[in-house]
């Protein structure tokens, strides 16, 4: 192997320190990647893989131009990779030997703050966890674009970590190398997240002030790991980081990640869009900060009634004051994203345009305060007490920076005249010089009599006088000195012209330099305001969200929810906030929900598409809305404060993750049964549907009994197992309701009205009738149903079944191959026809000679995928088979 070139040596040394990142190695106008990095990047970015060197020593290489590198970097970051940016840190012209290079920043999915890489209305969190010997886990999330730091302590259960990571939408997780690999595997299975490592958790003096309010050492340690990682990767000032704020993990209404998805709180299940999710309806915010705050609220509804009531009180004030509210919203529309502006100030990359945005935003604050005061002085005090005034900063920005500055901060044209004497002198010199040159053209035309003579400028020769070839002869001898010959013209200079030129260029160079210095000092000055502006941003965001709540409450006729210490639910005329907006106006059928003593659980029956799951989701969304301090879509709503919401609301999309739908159904139900308390809300939709009928009914019944006797949470349970409705005879807290449907000229009409009591008939056969199934089929089906239902009566109704008993019974039922003992037989069913149907058929096939047609039919029945049939489709099949046998 040939010897390494010095540059390659340098590359390999740097790469060795950044194994987990793509090393973007600056070579002139390109960032180059080598070896493995090059091969992988060429694939991911679809760029050409080339090579350096020859034969065996050829090194794979690819590169991207420095000026368009951003878009390539964004693509890699989006895919979860990290990038170490290695720049030339000395001027190549003066470098002796290889130009010195250093990694100046490591871009990672969680730490990027660049505009195209992060969402405007979302926080962009990087997270870190630290495991402590007492089995607790410190969890922190930091948004580098806004400076927010939030820390909490979690228990040992990886689900808790996954829950926090999901609600933070974390892209990156920082851990120490000795963190439990078991837990890490579970996290990686559940989420797409970049894992980074940081071993250092020692204190950094520079940031010590951020942890003053944290009493527990564990929380501080959690922060220090994050801080060390940020310092190591960002390699620049992080003085916009806000004081670390502790939030108790159990101070929010807990909604596990499946339930969050199922309820479509922040995005729809199918296409992950905001439109169609709860937040799509609630987001009436006019600032990006407000949008982010709303998202946080929806992800974390509160448990503290006092804070919820404070928010509702504010919404109430805003509803009462329509005009002031609209005016306030108009003012807020003109407030820019203060949090992110401040982030850029602290980062040192804010430009003049953004400082003007800051100035304009700050100028709006007194107007906002005045409007609030007009509505309610206390409210104004609540939002603005203890806030700094920004007059001096506004004055400074007003005096120094022009209204429409360029984006670049290094090319001048930013600072106002009159702000700095020296700058004005240079500017005058430049302006005067230019005027002299402009006048020169006129003067020389008169003197020489050449009308086409002109004065021009180019970067190589500076200012010149140009005369066309045709006129050169009429130039007075010796008047100008020739500088350049073109095809059709000659270019000249004069000593005086060069003198002025030197003056202009000198002044301009000094001007640009001085402007940059002045701008940098203004930017530095603005840094003092980082903390108060962050506080201001928080108030503005909350105001924005609450103004939005008032707007939506008024537009959509929401009402203020009341919280009852009696712990019952009483909703009159409740609506689903999203469904009511997507169906034609006025078509939504409002429904009541009552859950109280002796009515803690509702068993909901009704045909498919009747509105069962909408009814259940509606309750959950009303609860979420109430606990974030928003008015709710109902005529009246009295609610307890729920501690957790669990849902199992069908969607076969989990198949993608490799788990069977039924397994997911069971896992989610298990989670609800083991974690729920009396203060929780459980919504179970069609539990047991994913397995065979008897299995399904048995499980559904056992689950209902367990919740009824042991968990005692408020529960809605929807089912198409009509048989379960008789459970209410034995379970005193269970009531039947059904969603009504009727018939109109041969069509099923869903009334979507939830009515007390069980549905009076089985809907499968009903729908079959409406579909004009041949009479003999439906009649036979009716008869069979009665027989089956009679058989079902033998299922024991265990009002006080022991949980252990239930568990072992479930286990037995799901092991049908074991020969059941006598008492098991009684529990499973006296009439095991269906469970052993196929076995019987095998026997049938062996014993009796079947006709060819019958054999085919048996084959078809065997192959039938029962789990994916609707009752109606099943009926159709039976009809076809019967017909084929006639
Ligand atoms: P199910 O769970 O009983 O199969 P869904 O709750 O999915 O039925 O409802 C089916 C459709 O019926 C919904 O997509 C919605 O368009 C409509 N719907 C449900 N509830 C109502 C209602 N209360 N008012 C008007 N339309 C409704």
CSV table of N, CA, C and O and ligand atoms in Angstrom, one decimal, residues 579 583 587-591 606-615 618 685 739 751-753, ligand 1:
chain,number,residue,atom,x,y,z
A,579,UNK,N,-65.5,15.1,13.7
A,579,UNK,CA,-66.5,14.5,12.8
A,579,UNK,C,-67.5,15.6,12.5
A,579,UNK,O,-67.9,15.7,11.3
A,583,UNK,N,-68.7,16.4,8.3
A,583,UNK,CA,-69.9,16.0,7.6
A,583,UNK,C,-70.8,17.3,7.4
A,583,UNK,O,-70.5,18.4,8.0
A,587,UNK,N,-75.8,17.9,10.3
A,587,UNK,CA,-76.0,16.5,10.2
A,587,UNK,C,-75.6,15.7,11.4
A,587,UNK,O,-75.9,14.6,11.6
A,588,UNK,N,-74.7,16.3,12.2
A,588,UNK,CA,-74.2,15.6,13.3
A,588,UNK,C,-75.3,15.3,14.4
A,588,UNK,O,-76.0,16.3,14.8
A,589,UNK,N,-75.4,14.1,14.8
A,589,UNK,CA,-76.4,13.8,15.9
A,589,UNK,C,-75.7,13.8,17.2
A,589,UNK,O,-74.8,13.0,17.5
A,590,UNK,N,-76.1,14.8,18.0
A,590,UNK,CA,-75.5,14.9,19.4
A,590,UNK,C,-76.0,13.8,20.3
A,590,UNK,O,-77.1,13.3,20.1
A,591,UNK,N,-75.1,13.4,21.2
A,591,UNK,CA,-75.5,12.3,22.1
A,591,UNK,C,-75.1,12.6,23.5
A,591,UNK,O,-74.2,13.4,23.8
A,606,UNK,N,-74.7,-2.1,18.4
A,606,UNK,CA,-75.2,-1.5,17.3
A,606,UNK,C,-74.5,-2.0,16.0
A,606,UNK,O,-73.4,-2.5,16.2
A,607,UNK,N,-75.1,-1.8,14.9
A,607,UNK,CA,-74.5,-2.4,13.7
A,607,UNK,C,-73.2,-1.6,13.3
A,607,UNK,O,-73.0,-0.5,13.8
A,608,UNK,N,-72.5,-2.2,12.4
A,608,UNK,CA,-71.3,-1.5,11.9
A,608,UNK,C,-71.7,-0.2,11.3
A,608,UNK,O,-72.7,-0.1,10.7
A,609,UNK,N,-70.8,0.8,11.5
A,609,UNK,CA,-71.1,2.1,10.9
A,609,UNK,C,-72.2,2.9,11.6
A,609,UNK,O,-72.6,4.0,11.1
A,610,UNK,N,-72.7,2.4,12.7
A,610,UNK,CA,-73.8,3.1,13.4
A,610,UNK,C,-73.2,4.3,14.1
A,610,UNK,O,-74.0,5.3,14.3
A,611,UNK,N,-72.0,4.3,14.5
A,611,UNK,CA,-71.4,5.4,15.2
A,611,UNK,C,-70.9,5.1,16.6
A,611,UNK,O,-70.7,5.9,17.5
A,612,UNK,N,-70.6,3.8,16.9
A,612,UNK,CA,-70.2,3.4,18.2
A,612,UNK,C,-68.8,4.0,18.5
A,612,UNK,O,-68.6,4.5,19.6
A,613,UNK,N,-67.9,3.8,17.5
A,613,UNK,CA,-66.6,4.3,17.9
A,613,UNK,C,-66.5,5.8,17.9
A,613,UNK,O,-65.8,6.4,18.7
A,614,UNK,N,-67.3,6.5,17.1
A,614,UNK,CA,-67.4,7.9,17.1
A,614,UNK,C,-67.8,8.4,18.5
A,614,UNK,O,-67.3,9.3,19.1
A,615,UNK,N,-68.8,7.7,19.1
A,615,UNK,CA,-69.4,8.0,20.4
A,615,UNK,C,-68.3,7.9,21.5
A,615,UNK,O,-68.2,8.7,22.3
A,618,UNK,N,-65.6,10.5,21.0
A,618,UNK,CA,-66.1,11.8,21.3
A,618,UNK,C,-65.9,12.1,22.8
A,618,UNK,O,-65.5,13.2,23.2
A,685,UNK,N,-63.1,-1.0,22.0
A,685,UNK,CA,-63.9,-1.1,20.8
A,685,UNK,C,-63.8,-2.5,20.3
A,685,UNK,O,-62.8,-2.9,19.8
A,739,UNK,N,-76.7,1.9,19.6
A,739,UNK,CA,-76.8,3.0,18.6
A,739,UNK,C,-77.9,2.6,17.6
A,739,UNK,O,-77.9,1.5,17.0
A,751,UNK,N,-79.2,6.1,12.5
A,751,UNK,CA,-79.7,7.3,13.2
A,751,UNK,C,-78.6,7.9,14.0
A,751,UNK,O,-78.7,9.1,14.4
A,752,UNK,N,-77.5,7.2,14.3
A,752,UNK,CA,-76.4,7.7,15.1
A,752,UNK,C,-76.8,8.1,16.5
A,752,UNK,O,-76.1,8.8,17.2
A,753,UNK,N,-78.1,7.7,16.9
A,753,UNK,CA,-78.5,8.2,18.2
A,753,UNK,C,-78.3,7.1,19.2
A,753,UNK,O,-78.7,5.9,19.0
B,1,LIG,P1,-69.0,2.1,14.2
B,1,LIG,O1,-67.9,2.2,15.2
B,1,LIG,O2,-70.3,1.8,14.8
B,1,LIG,O3,-68.7,1.1,13.1
B,1,LIG,P2,-68.3,4.8,13.4
B,1,LIG,O4,-68.3,5.4,14.7
B,1,LIG,O5,-67.0,4.5,12.8
B,1,LIG,O6,-69.2,3.5,13.4
B,1,LIG,O7,-69.2,5.7,12.5
B,1,LIG,C1,-69.3,5.6,11.1
B,1,LIG,C2,-69.6,6.9,10.4
B,1,LIG,O8,-70.9,7.4,10.8
B,1,LIG,C3,-68.7,8.0,10.8
B,1,LIG,O9,-67.6,8.0,10.0
B,1,LIG,C4,-69.5,9.2,10.7
B,1,LIG,O10,-69.4,9.8,9.4
B,1,LIG,C5,-70.9,8.8,11.0
B,1,LIG,N1,-71.3,9.1,12.3
B,1,LIG,C6,-71.0,8.5,13.5
B,1,LIG,N2,-71.6,9.1,14.5
B,1,LIG,C7,-72.3,10.1,14.0
B,1,LIG,C8,-73.2,11.1,14.6
B,1,LIG,N3,-73.4,11.1,16.0
B,1,LIG,N4,-73.8,12.0,13.8
B,1,LIG,C9,-73.6,11.9,12.5
B,1,LIG,N5,-72.8,11.0,11.9
B,1,LIG,C10,-72.1,10.1,12.6
